Amino acid sequence: MLYLVTADPQPDAPVEANAVSALLARVATGDQAAFAQLYDAVAPRVLGLIRRVLVDPAQSEEVAQEVFLEIWQNAPRYDSAKGAAMTWIMTMAHRRAIDRIRSSQSSRDRDEAIGIRDLAGPVDDVAETVATTLEAERVKVAMARLSELQREAVSLAYYGGLTQTEVAERLQVPLGTVKTRIRDGMLRLRTELGVAS
């Protein structure tokens, strides 16, 4: 059951707090007619509150729909000892409206962060080239410290772009041997380069 929250709900007459509480108690039992009456009684106030928070009429109507769905689903949880039914409903409406604002803001912030990240910033080509060259030298020195068999397997796999199976075929050794050489070589490189494993 879904009720359409209209853009300009018109209240027929102010509803009494006891009437809202009684209707909500009936809604808690699954009474659809009571829900329709409750909707007619409180929709103008619910939508009015949400509109004051969100301003946007379309979003306000969406949030009001969510509120009424939440009322239908959570009516059995309402406890009259903790407060008036209308207060419970309006608190729910206010929370949903605030959640929508936060969600929209988070989405805008995320989009902005992605946009900033994607902007091409000024690049210091000389510094970048020097850093790349220095890193390449460190790797070259570390590779020289590997055994010949490890260096050969690692070079074919990482610089040659070969799979471990292709390395095994090229070197004419069992696949397990290639895996061991690459694993041991990578562990040694991590140690030489000071990289945590």
XYZ file of N, CA, C and O in Angstrom:
788
model
N 0.848 -1.161 0.000
C 0.000 0.000 0.000
C 0.894 1.224 0.000
O 1.780 1.339 0.820
N 0.668 2.129 -0.952
C 1.491 3.318 -1.075
C 0.577 4.499 -1.322
O -0.303 4.444 -2.174
N 0.745 5.543 -0.555
C -0.055 6.747 -0.717
C 0.793 7.806 -1.375
O 1.965 7.932 -1.071
N 0.204 8.538 -2.239
C 0.913 9.600 -2.939
C 0.811 10.881 -2.131
O -0.281 11.329 -1.810
N 1.948 11.437 -1.770
C 1.963 12.714 -1.065
C 1.856 13.793 -2.122
O 2.714 13.922 -2.979
N 0.799 14.538 -2.082
C 0.578 15.562 -3.095
C 1.368 16.807 -2.775
O 1.745 17.040 -1.629
N 1.595 17.584 -3.809
C 2.412 18.790 -3.661
C 1.785 19.790 -2.703
O 2.477 20.465 -1.964
N 0.473 19.917 -2.689
C -0.203 20.871 -1.814
C -1.312 20.194 -1.028
O -2.494 20.343 -1.326
N -0.948 19.419 0.005
C -1.981 18.770 0.793
C -2.823 19.809 1.503
O -2.314 20.800 2.008
N -4.117 19.591 1.562
C -5.028 20.523 2.202
C -5.627 19.870 3.447
O -6.355 18.897 3.346
N -5.345 20.404 4.630
C -5.927 19.815 5.831
C -7.416 20.113 5.879
O -7.840 21.225 5.577
N -8.190 19.088 6.244
C -9.628 19.314 6.379
C -9.914 20.033 7.690
O -10.665 20.990 7.728
N -9.323 19.535 8.751
C -9.525 20.137 10.066
C -8.379 19.683 10.950
O -7.800 18.630 10.713
N -8.037 20.498 11.967
C -6.964 20.075 12.857
C -7.334 18.746 13.524
O -8.481 18.527 13.881
N -6.377 17.889 13.656
C -6.629 16.586 14.247
C -6.174 16.590 15.700
O -5.157 17.184 16.036
N -6.919 15.946 16.547
C -6.593 15.900 17.970
C -5.487 14.885 18.223
O -5.390 13.870 17.531
N -4.683 15.151 19.241
C -3.566 14.273 19.576
C -4.055 12.866 19.906
O -3.445 11.876 19.504
N -5.177 12.760 20.621
C -5.710 11.443 20.980
C -6.143 10.670 19.737
O -6.003 9.449 19.682
N -6.689 11.379 18.746
C -7.127 10.721 17.518
C -5.926 10.151 16.769
O -5.985 9.035 16.246
N -4.827 10.906 16.704
C -3.619 10.425 16.031
C -3.085 9.199 16.752
O -2.721 8.201 16.124
N -3.071 9.241 18.062
C -2.580 8.111 18.845
C -3.453 6.880 18.617
O -2.938 5.765 18.443
N -4.754 7.059 18.592
C -5.670 5.943 18.373
C -5.501 5.363 16.964
O -5.493 4.142 16.782
N -5.354 6.251 15.980
C -5.143 5.775 14.605
C -3.833 5.010 14.493
O -3.764 3.962 13.851
N -2.789 5.520 15.124
C -1.484 4.863 15.070
C -1.549 3.477 15.719
O -0.939 2.525 15.225
N -2.322 3.357 16.791
C -2.487 2.054 17.443
C -3.171 1.074 16.495
O -2.803 -0.111 16.432
N -4.126 1.534 15.734
C -4.815 0.667 14.772
C -3.877 0.320 13.600
O -3.893 -0.805 13.095
N -3.055 1.295 13.176
C -2.094 1.051 12.099
C -1.112 -0.038 12.534
O -0.722 -0.885 11.731
N -0.754 -0.045 13.811
C 0.186 -1.040 14.339
C -0.349 -2.461 14.178
O 0.425 -3.413 14.123
N -1.664 -2.598 14.083
C -2.264 -3.928 13.902
C -2.413 -4.283 12.424
O -2.951 -5.334 12.091
N -1.990 -3.367 11.531
C -2.089 -3.623 10.098
C -3.378 -3.106 9.476
O -3.710 -3.478 8.348
N -4.082 -2.243 10.172
C -5.356 -1.697 9.690
C -5.097 -0.653 8.595
O -4.650 0.462 8.870
N -5.383 -1.011 7.349
C -5.122 -0.119 6.217
C -6.050 1.084 6.210
O -5.632 2.190 5.829
N -7.274 0.902 6.630
C -8.215 2.033 6.677
C -7.746 3.072 7.694
O -7.823 4.282 7.444
N -7.222 2.584 8.816
C -6.687 3.508 9.831
C -5.475 4.249 9.278
O -5.295 5.439 9.544
N -4.659 3.549 8.492
C -3.498 4.206 7.897
C -3.938 5.313 6.938
O -3.350 6.397 6.921
N -4.965 5.046 6.149
C -5.482 6.061 5.227
C -5.983 7.273 6.001
O -5.731 8.419 5.610
N -6.664 7.026 7.108
C -7.161 8.137 7.936
C -6.009 8.905 8.578
O -6.014 10.135 8.632
N -5.016 8.154 9.059
C -3.837 8.794 9.661
C -3.117 9.642 8.624
O -2.734 10.781 8.903
N -2.972 9.097 7.446
C -2.325 9.822 6.352
C -3.062 11.144 6.086
O -2.441 12.202 6.022
N -4.370 11.057 5.925
C -5.163 12.263 5.652
C -5.034 13.281 6.770
O -5.015 14.491 6.526
N -4.915 12.784 8.001
C -4.863 13.676 9.153
C -3.505 14.369 9.314
O -3.453 15.538 9.706
N -2.401 13.661 9.023
C -1.084 14.225 9.348
C -0.231 14.600 8.137
O 0.783 15.278 8.292
N -0.616 14.189 6.941
C 0.209 14.464 5.750
C 0.532 15.945 5.564
O 1.677 16.285 5.257
N -0.440 16.851 5.736
C -0.094 18.271 5.534
C 1.006 18.757 6.473
O 1.911 19.474 6.050
N 0.944 18.349 7.732
C 1.965 18.795 8.684
C 3.319 18.147 8.390
O 4.361 18.792 8.462
N 3.290 16.863 8.044
C 4.534 16.150 7.739
C 5.214 16.775 6.525
O 6.398 17.112 6.553
N 4.462 16.953 5.458
C 5.039 17.539 4.245
C 5.479 18.979 4.487
O 6.528 19.407 3.993
N 4.724 19.720 5.268
C 5.100 21.105 5.580
C 6.437 21.186 6.295
O 7.296 22.009 5.952
N 6.630 20.325 7.277
C 7.902 20.299 8.005
C 9.052 19.927 7.069
O 10.095 20.585 7.062
N 8.848 18.898 6.284
C 9.904 18.439 5.383
C 10.245 19.517 4.363
O 11.419 19.758 4.066
N 9.236 20.210 3.856
C 9.497 21.294 2.892
C 10.297 22.425 3.507
O 11.135 23.036 2.847
N 10.016 22.745 4.759
C 10.777 23.815 5.415
C 12.246 23.438 5.532
O 13.122 24.297 5.454
N 12.537 22.148 5.717
C 13.914 21.701 5.850
C 14.597 21.578 4.484
O 15.711 22.048 4.289
N 13.914 20.943 3.523
C 14.539 20.642 2.239
C 14.363 21.711 1.163
O 15.153 21.775 0.228
N 13.300 22.458 1.215
C 12.950 23.493 0.248
C 12.486 22.905 -1.099
O 11.459 23.270 -1.616
N 13.230 21.966 -1.649
C 12.917 21.363 -2.944
C 11.625 20.548 -2.855
O 11.559 19.556 -2.131
N 10.572 20.936 -3.614
C 9.288 20.239 -3.525
C 9.369 18.757 -3.914
O 8.764 17.912 -3.260
N 10.117 18.433 -4.959
C 10.196 17.038 -5.407
C 10.866 16.166 -4.345
O 10.370 15.077 -4.021
N 11.976 16.636 -3.804
C 12.649 15.869 -2.751
C 11.787 15.781 -1.504
O 11.772 14.758 -0.823
N 11.061 16.847 -1.206
C 10.186 16.853 -0.040
C 9.122 15.768 -0.166
O 8.831 15.052 0.796
N 8.552 15.637 -1.349
C 7.524 14.613 -1.558
C 8.121 13.213 -1.435
O 7.503 12.321 -0.852
N 9.327 13.014 -1.965
C 9.989 11.704 -1.847
C 10.226 11.346 -0.384
O 9.972 10.220 0.040
N 10.724 12.311 0.373
C 11.015 12.057 1.784
C 9.720 11.804 2.547
O 9.670 10.929 3.408
N 8.660 12.526 2.220
C 7.374 12.297 2.881
C 6.891 10.874 2.616
O 6.373 10.206 3.526
N 7.074 10.397 1.395
C 6.711 9.007 1.081
C 7.494 8.044 1.977
O 6.947 7.073 2.506
N 8.784 8.310 2.132
C 9.619 7.453 2.975
C 9.133 7.472 4.418
O 9.130 6.440 5.101
N 8.722 8.648 4.886
C 8.235 8.781 6.266
C 6.977 7.945 6.461
O 6.857 7.206 7.444
N 6.049 8.031 5.505
C 4.810 7.266 5.665
C 5.060 5.761 5.559
O 4.412 4.975 6.250
N 6.004 5.367 4.755
C 6.367 3.959 4.698
C 6.956 3.528 6.040
O 6.636 2.462 6.563
N 7.797 4.383 6.607
C 8.394 4.086 7.906
C 7.330 4.026 9.004
O 7.395 3.178 9.889
N 6.338 4.907 8.934
C 5.238 4.871 9.910
C 4.522 3.526 9.807
O 4.251 2.873 10.821
N 4.209 3.124 8.579
C 3.500 1.852 8.382
C 4.313 0.678 8.935
O 3.786 -0.190 9.617
N 5.609 0.675 8.670
C 6.465 -0.435 9.092
C 6.763 -0.428 10.589
O 6.921 -1.482 11.199
N 6.851 0.756 11.187
C 7.289 0.860 12.581
C 6.195 1.205 13.568
O 6.477 1.397 14.753
N 4.966 1.303 13.119
C 3.874 1.634 14.033
C 3.820 0.704 15.241
O 3.561 1.172 16.364
N 4.070 -0.593 15.099
C 4.042 -1.454 16.288
C 5.095 -1.085 17.337
O 4.949 -1.422 18.512
N 6.119 -0.383 16.936
C 7.184 0.000 17.883
C 6.860 1.285 18.651
O 7.571 1.624 19.602
N 5.843 1.995 18.211
C 5.495 3.255 18.886
C 5.048 2.962 20.318
O 4.241 2.080 20.571
N 5.601 3.728 21.256
C 5.268 3.577 22.673
C 4.716 4.902 23.172
O 5.454 5.889 23.298
N 3.415 4.916 23.466
C 2.770 6.165 23.893
C 3.326 6.672 25.215
O 3.221 7.867 25.519
N 3.960 5.811 26.003
C 4.547 6.237 27.272
C 5.765 7.132 27.054
O 6.155 7.892 27.930
N 6.358 7.044 25.864
C 7.568 7.826 25.583
C 7.273 9.168 24.916
O 8.181 9.970 24.727
N 6.044 9.410 24.506
C 5.712 10.683 23.876
C 4.469 10.577 23.022
O 3.956 9.485 22.755
N 4.012 11.732 22.581
C 2.792 11.804 21.770
C 3.039 11.224 20.382
O 4.146 11.308 19.844
N 1.997 10.665 19.788
C 2.093 10.059 18.460
C 2.527 11.093 17.420
O 3.363 10.811 16.561
N 1.955 12.274 17.498
C 2.298 13.306 16.519
C 3.763 13.706 16.653
O 4.442 13.945 15.651
N 4.273 13.748 17.867
C 5.686 14.068 18.091
C 6.564 12.975 17.482
O 7.576 13.268 16.833
N 6.161 11.726 17.657
C 6.897 10.592 17.098
C 6.960 10.698 15.572
O 8.007 10.541 14.963
N 5.833 11.026 14.977
C 5.752 11.140 13.518
C 6.578 12.324 13.021
O 7.340 12.203 12.056
N 6.460 13.460 13.666
C 7.174 14.659 13.219
C 8.687 14.511 13.433
O 9.477 15.014 12.633
N 9.081 13.820 14.502
C 10.507 13.559 14.725
C 11.056 12.693 13.598
O 12.148 12.938 13.071
N 10.284 11.685 13.222
C 10.673 10.811 12.120
C 10.820 11.628 10.828
O 11.783 11.461 10.080
N 9.864 12.518 10.568
C 9.902 13.350 9.357
C 11.130 14.264 9.366
O 11.816 14.419 8.349
N 11.397 14.867 10.507
C 12.548 15.773 10.615
C 13.856 15.010 10.396
O 14.744 15.470 9.666
N 13.974 13.831 11.009
C 15.194 13.026 10.839
C 15.410 12.641 9.379
O 16.523 12.698 8.877
N 14.336 12.206 8.727
C 14.446 11.819 7.313
C 14.881 13.011 6.454
O 15.687 12.860 5.538
N 14.342 14.174 6.725
C 14.706 15.364 5.956
C 16.180 15.713 6.172
O 16.904 16.019 5.212
N 16.633 15.654 7.406
C 18.036 15.942 7.718
C 18.941 14.895 7.065
O 19.995 15.229 6.508
N 18.524 13.628 7.115
C 19.305 12.574 6.457
C 19.443 12.850 4.966
O 20.503 12.618 4.380
N 18.383 13.345 4.333
C 18.438 13.636 2.893
C 19.435 14.763 2.628
O 20.198 14.703 1.670
N 19.443 15.778 3.486
C 20.395 16.881 3.326
C 21.821 16.357 3.460
O 22.691 16.665 2.649
N 22.054 15.546 4.483
C 23.399 14.997 4.691
C 23.827 14.130 3.521
O 24.973 14.183 3.086
N 22.908 13.324 3.031
C 23.211 12.457 1.894
C 23.567 13.279 0.662
O 24.529 12.986 -0.041
N 22.790 14.318 0.414
C 23.061 15.181 -0.736
C 24.407 15.881 -0.588
O 25.169 15.991 -1.544
N 24.702 16.343 0.623
C 25.969 17.034 0.865
C 27.138 16.077 0.695
O 28.157 16.419 0.086
N 27.000 14.852 1.206
C 28.070 13.863 1.054
C 28.322 13.568 -0.415
O 29.462 13.452 -0.849
N 27.249 13.467 -1.169
C 27.379 13.198 -2.601
C 28.102 14.346 -3.298
O 28.994 14.125 -4.118
N 27.732 15.589 -2.957
C 28.409 16.749 -3.551
C 29.881 16.784 -3.161
O 30.747 17.055 -3.987
N 30.167 16.502 -1.887
C 31.558 16.497 -1.419
C 32.376 15.434 -2.146
O 33.515 15.673 -2.542
N 31.784 14.248 -2.327
C 32.466 13.159 -3.032
C 32.751 13.552 -4.473
O 33.849 13.362 -4.981
N 31.733 14.122 -5.142
C 31.910 14.546 -6.529
C 32.988 15.617 -6.644
O 33.800 15.604 -7.569
N 32.994 16.537 -5.693
C 33.994 17.610 -5.715
C 35.401 17.047 -5.502
O 36.341 17.425 -6.190
N 35.523 16.105 -4.564
C 36.838 15.505 -4.295
C 37.350 14.760 -5.529
O 38.533 14.844 -5.865
N 36.456 14.057 -6.198
C 36.852 13.330 -7.405
C 37.254 14.317 -8.492
O 38.245 14.121 -9.196
N 36.493 15.407 -8.620
C 36.814 16.423 -9.625
C 38.163 17.061 -9.371
O 38.958 17.256 -10.300
N 38.453 17.356 -8.118
C 39.742 17.966 -7.769
C 40.876 16.977 -8.045
O 41.907 17.339 -8.588
N 40.639 15.714 -7.678
C 41.676 14.698 -7.893
C 41.977 14.524 -9.378
O 43.122 14.313 -9.771
N 40.922 14.623 -10.199
C 41.088 14.398 -11.630
C 41.677 15.595 -12.371
O 42.075 15.457 -13.527
N 41.726 16.747 -11.716
C 42.339 17.908 -12.359
C 43.839 17.665 -12.505
O 44.493 17.185 -11.588
N 44.344 17.966 -13.637
C 45.780 17.803 -13.854
C 46.509 18.968 -13.190
O 46.328 20.117 -13.571
N 47.288 18.655 -12.190
C 48.042 19.692 -11.502
C 49.381 19.905 -12.190
O 49.783 19.129 -13.055
N 50.069 20.934 -11.799
C 51.378 21.172 -12.396
C 52.340 20.043 -12.027
O 52.355 19.580 -10.903
N 53.063 19.565 -12.992
C 53.986 18.457 -12.780
C 55.408 18.962 -12.987
O 55.696 19.618 -13.981
N 56.253 18.631 -12.034
C 57.660 18.976 -12.148
C 58.334 17.802 -12.843
O 58.714 16.809 -12.207
N 58.441 17.886 -14.170
C 58.974 16.781 -14.963
C 60.399 16.418 -14.564
O 60.759 15.235 -14.545
N 61.212 17.415 -14.247
C 62.603 17.142 -13.884
C 62.654 16.339 -12.591
O 63.337 15.310 -12.504
N 61.910 16.764 -11.576
C 61.909 16.065 -10.286
C 61.346 14.655 -10.445
O 61.860 13.696 -9.849
N 60.292 14.529 -11.244
C 59.694 13.216 -11.470
C 60.677 12.287 -12.184
O 60.811 11.115 -11.837
N 61.398 12.799 -13.163
C 62.386 12.000 -13.891
C 63.520 11.569 -12.965
O 63.958 10.414 -13.003
N 63.983 12.489 -12.124
C 65.059 12.167 -11.180
C 64.594 11.093 -10.205
O 65.309 10.115 -9.947
N 63.389 11.240 -9.674
C 62.864 10.257 -8.719
C 62.738 8.892 -9.371
O 63.105 7.862 -8.780
N 62.233 8.862 -10.595
C 62.088 7.589 -11.318
C 63.454 6.962 -11.571
O 63.630 5.752 -11.401
N 64.427 7.764 -11.955
C 65.773 7.262 -12.225
C 66.410 6.709 -10.955
O 67.021 5.633 -10.975
N 66.265 7.435 -9.838
C 66.828 6.973 -8.571
C 66.186 5.661 -8.136
O 66.876 4.741 -7.674
N 64.877 5.555 -8.298
C 64.172 4.325 -7.922
C 64.618 3.173 -8.812
O 64.841 2.050 -8.331
N 64.799 3.442 -10.090
C 65.259 2.403 -11.022
C 66.656 1.924 -10.634
O 66.963 0.727 -10.713
N 67.521 2.841 -10.197
C 68.870 2.477 -9.765
C 68.829 1.592 -8.525
O 69.572 0.616 -8.424
N 67.935 1.925 -7.582
C 67.791 1.115 -6.359
C 67.358 -0.299 -6.708
O 67.880 -1.272 -6.170
N 66.414 -0.404 -7.637
C 65.925 -1.721 -8.053
C 67.032 -2.488 -8.762
O 67.223 -3.685 -8.530
N 67.804 -1.793 -9.605
C 68.894 -2.440 -10.349
C 69.934 -3.005 -9.378
O 70.403 -4.138 -9.536
N 70.280 -2.230 -8.341
C 71.252 -2.688 -7.341
C 70.682 -3.884 -6.578
O 71.370 -4.884 -6.348
N 69.392 -3.804 -6.204
C 68.761 -4.901 -5.467
C 68.682 -6.159 -6.325
O 68.912 -7.272 -5.839
N 68.362 -5.993 -7.616
C 68.287 -7.144 -8.529
C 69.648 -7.826 -8.652
O 69.741 -9.041 -8.757
N 70.740 -7.033 -8.625
C 72.093 -7.590 -8.754
C 72.434 -8.467 -7.554
O 73.306 -9.341 -7.666
N 71.739 -8.268 -6.443
C 72.028 -9.049 -5.240
C 71.277 -10.385 -5.218
O 71.486 -11.187 -4.320
N 70.386 -10.590 -6.181
C 69.674 -11.867 -6.278
C 70.590 -12.908 -6.911
O 71.534 -12.574 -7.626
N 70.265 -14.167 -6.670
C 71.014 -15.226 -7.365
C 70.661 -15.137 -8.851
O 69.631 -14.573 -9.226
N 71.500 -15.698 -9.693
C 71.269 -15.644 -11.147
C 69.925 -16.265 -11.502
O 69.183 -15.726 -12.321
N 69.590 -17.385 -10.881
C 68.333 -18.076 -11.180
C 67.121 -17.237 -10.745
O 66.125 -17.148 -11.460
N 67.222 -16.612 -9.573
C 66.127 -15.751 -9.095
C 65.970 -14.539 -10.009
O 64.858 -14.172 -10.398
N 67.101 -13.895 -10.337
C 67.075 -12.699 -11.179
C 66.445 -13.011 -12.536
O 65.619 -12.263 -13.050
N 66.806 -14.139 -13.111
C 66.290 -14.519 -14.411
C 64.769 -14.733 -14.353
O 64.026 -14.224 -15.197
N 64.279 -15.451 -13.335
C 62.840 -15.723 -13.203
C 62.060 -14.437 -12.939
O 61.017 -14.173 -13.562
N 62.567 -13.607 -12.032
C 61.892 -12.341 -11.705
C 61.877 -11.415 -12.920
O 60.853 -10.790 -13.235
N 62.982 -11.326 -13.628
C 63.064 -10.449 -14.807
C 62.071 -10.868 -15.886
O 61.388 -10.034 -16.476
N 61.992 -12.174 -16.137
C 61.057 -12.649 -17.163
C 59.601 -12.385 -16.750
O 58.774 -12.009 -17.574
N 59.323 -12.584 -15.452
C 57.946 -12.404 -14.985
C 57.550 -10.928 -14.920
O 56.478 -10.545 -15.384
N 58.401 -10.083 -14.363
C 58.008 -8.703 -14.118
C 58.418 -7.742 -15.224
O 57.684 -6.817 -15.531
N 59.568 -7.944 -15.791
C 59.984 -7.054 -16.879
C 59.558 -7.603 -18.229
O 59.251 -6.864 -19.148
N 59.548 -8.938 -18.346
C 59.158 -9.557 -19.611
C 57.652 -9.734 -19.744
O 57.148 -10.014 -20.827
N 56.927 -9.618 -18.635
C 55.479 -9.735 -18.679
C 54.990 -11.157 -18.902
O 53.852 -11.368 -19.311
N 55.821 -12.138 -18.614
C 55.430 -13.528 -18.820
C 54.725 -14.071 -17.576
O 55.007 -13.656 -16.450
N 53.818 -15.024 -17.805
C 53.193 -15.710 -16.677
C 54.200 -16.696 -16.123
O 55.212 -17.015 -16.769
N 53.902 -17.222 -14.939
C 54.814 -18.197 -14.337
C 54.925 -19.443 -15.209
O 56.015 -20.017 -15.342
N 53.837 -19.843 -15.835
C 53.861 -21.000 -16.740
C 54.761 -20.721 -17.941
O 55.567 -21.576 -18.350
N 54.649 -19.515 -18.495
C 55.496 -19.147 -19.644
C 56.970 -19.080 -19.254
O 57.853 -19.474 -20.030
N 57.238 -18.596 -18.029
C 58.624 -18.552 -17.549
C 59.157 -19.980 -17.443
O 60.285 -20.272 -17.860
N 58.336 -20.891 -16.912
C 58.757 -22.293 -16.770
C 59.059 -22.900 -18.128
O 60.065 -23.614 -18.286
N 58.220 -22.609 -19.119
C 58.455 -23.133 -20.469
C 59.731 -22.547 -21.063
O 60.530 -23.265 -21.672
N 59.913 -21.245 -20.903
C 61.096 -20.595 -21.478
C 62.376 -21.137 -20.854
O 63.369 -21.358 -21.546
N 62.356 -21.335 -19.509
C 63.557 -21.802 -18.812
C 63.669 -23.328 -18.817
O 64.691 -23.858 -18.366
N 62.627 -23.992 -19.266
C 62.578 -25.453 -19.309
C 62.821 -26.066 -17.927
O 63.660 -26.954 -17.756
N 62.082 -25.524 -16.954
C 62.120 -26.051 -15.586
C 60.676 -26.242 -15.113
O 59.756 -25.642 -15.670
N 60.466 -27.043 -14.075
C 59.099 -27.249 -13.567
C 58.490 -25.936 -13.045
O 59.199 -25.041 -12.556
N 57.159 -25.856 -13.147
C 56.435 -24.658 -12.696
C 56.696 -24.376 -11.216
O 56.898 -23.230 -10.821
N 56.713 -25.404 -10.391
C 56.972 -25.223 -8.956
C 58.317 -24.574 -8.691
O 58.459 -23.748 -7.789
N 59.304 -24.931 -9.491
C 60.638 -24.343 -9.349
C 60.597 -22.852 -9.667
O 61.198 -22.029 -8.958
N 59.886 -22.494 -10.733
C 59.762 -21.078 -11.116
C 59.058 -20.298 -10.005
O 59.491 -19.201 -9.622
N 57.986 -20.862 -9.478
C 57.252 -20.177 -8.397
C 58.153 -19.938 -7.196
O 58.136 -18.857 -6.597
N 58.950 -20.941 -6.844
C 59.866 -20.803 -5.708
C 60.917 -19.732 -5.982
O 61.202 -18.891 -5.121
N 61.493 -19.729 -7.182
C 62.510 -18.731 -7.525
C 61.927 -17.318 -7.475
O 62.570 -16.391 -6.959
N 60.745 -17.157 -8.042
C 60.124 -15.819 -8.047
C 59.787 -15.395 -6.623
O 60.078 -14.258 -6.220
N 59.189 -16.309 -5.832
C 58.835 -15.958 -4.455
C 60.073 -15.577 -3.650
O 60.110 -14.532 -2.990
N 61.112 -16.400 -3.724
C 62.343 -16.115 -2.971
C 62.996 -14.826 -3.462
O 63.501 -14.026 -2.663
N 62.980 -14.625 -4.778
C 63.553 -13.405 -5.336
C 62.801 -12.166 -4.875
O 63.408 -11.144 -4.520
N 61.469 -12.236 -4.842
C 60.669 -11.081 -4.414
C 60.880 -10.795 -2.926
O 60.957 -9.638 -2.509
N 60.992 -11.848 -2.125
C 61.268 -11.642 -0.701
C 62.618 -10.964 -0.506
O 62.758 -10.043 0.311
N 63.597 -11.390 -1.261
C 64.939 -10.789 -1.173
C 64.905 -9.334 -1.633
O 65.529 -8.463 -1.023
N 64.146 -9.060 -2.725
C 64.033 -7.672 -3.200
C 63.373 -6.791 -2.141
O 63.806 -5.656 -1.912
N 62.345 -7.283 -1.508
C 61.674 -6.492 -0.461
C 62.662 -6.141 0.646
O 62.688 -5.035 1.142
N 63.449 -7.131 1.034
C 64.444 -6.900 2.080
C 65.470 -5.872 1.614
O 65.789 -4.924 2.346
N 65.974 -6.032 0.410
C 66.990 -5.109 -0.118
C 66.457 -3.693 -0.256
O 67.170 -2.724 -0.039
N 65.201 -3.575 -0.669
C 64.610 -2.237 -0.879
C 63.996 -1.656 0.387
O 63.518 -0.530 0.392
N 63.964 -2.455 1.450
C 63.393 -1.965 2.710
C 61.891 -1.821 2.661
O 61.324 -0.959 3.328
N 61.246 -2.704 1.900
C 59.789 -2.662 1.792
C 59.212 -3.694 2.743
O 59.628 -4.846 2.759
N 58.207 -3.274 3.545
C 57.569 -4.212 4.464
C 56.745 -5.214 3.679
O 56.095 -4.868 2.721
N 56.785 -6.490 4.092
C 56.016 -7.502 3.365
C 54.637 -7.674 3.929
O 54.224 -7.192 4.868
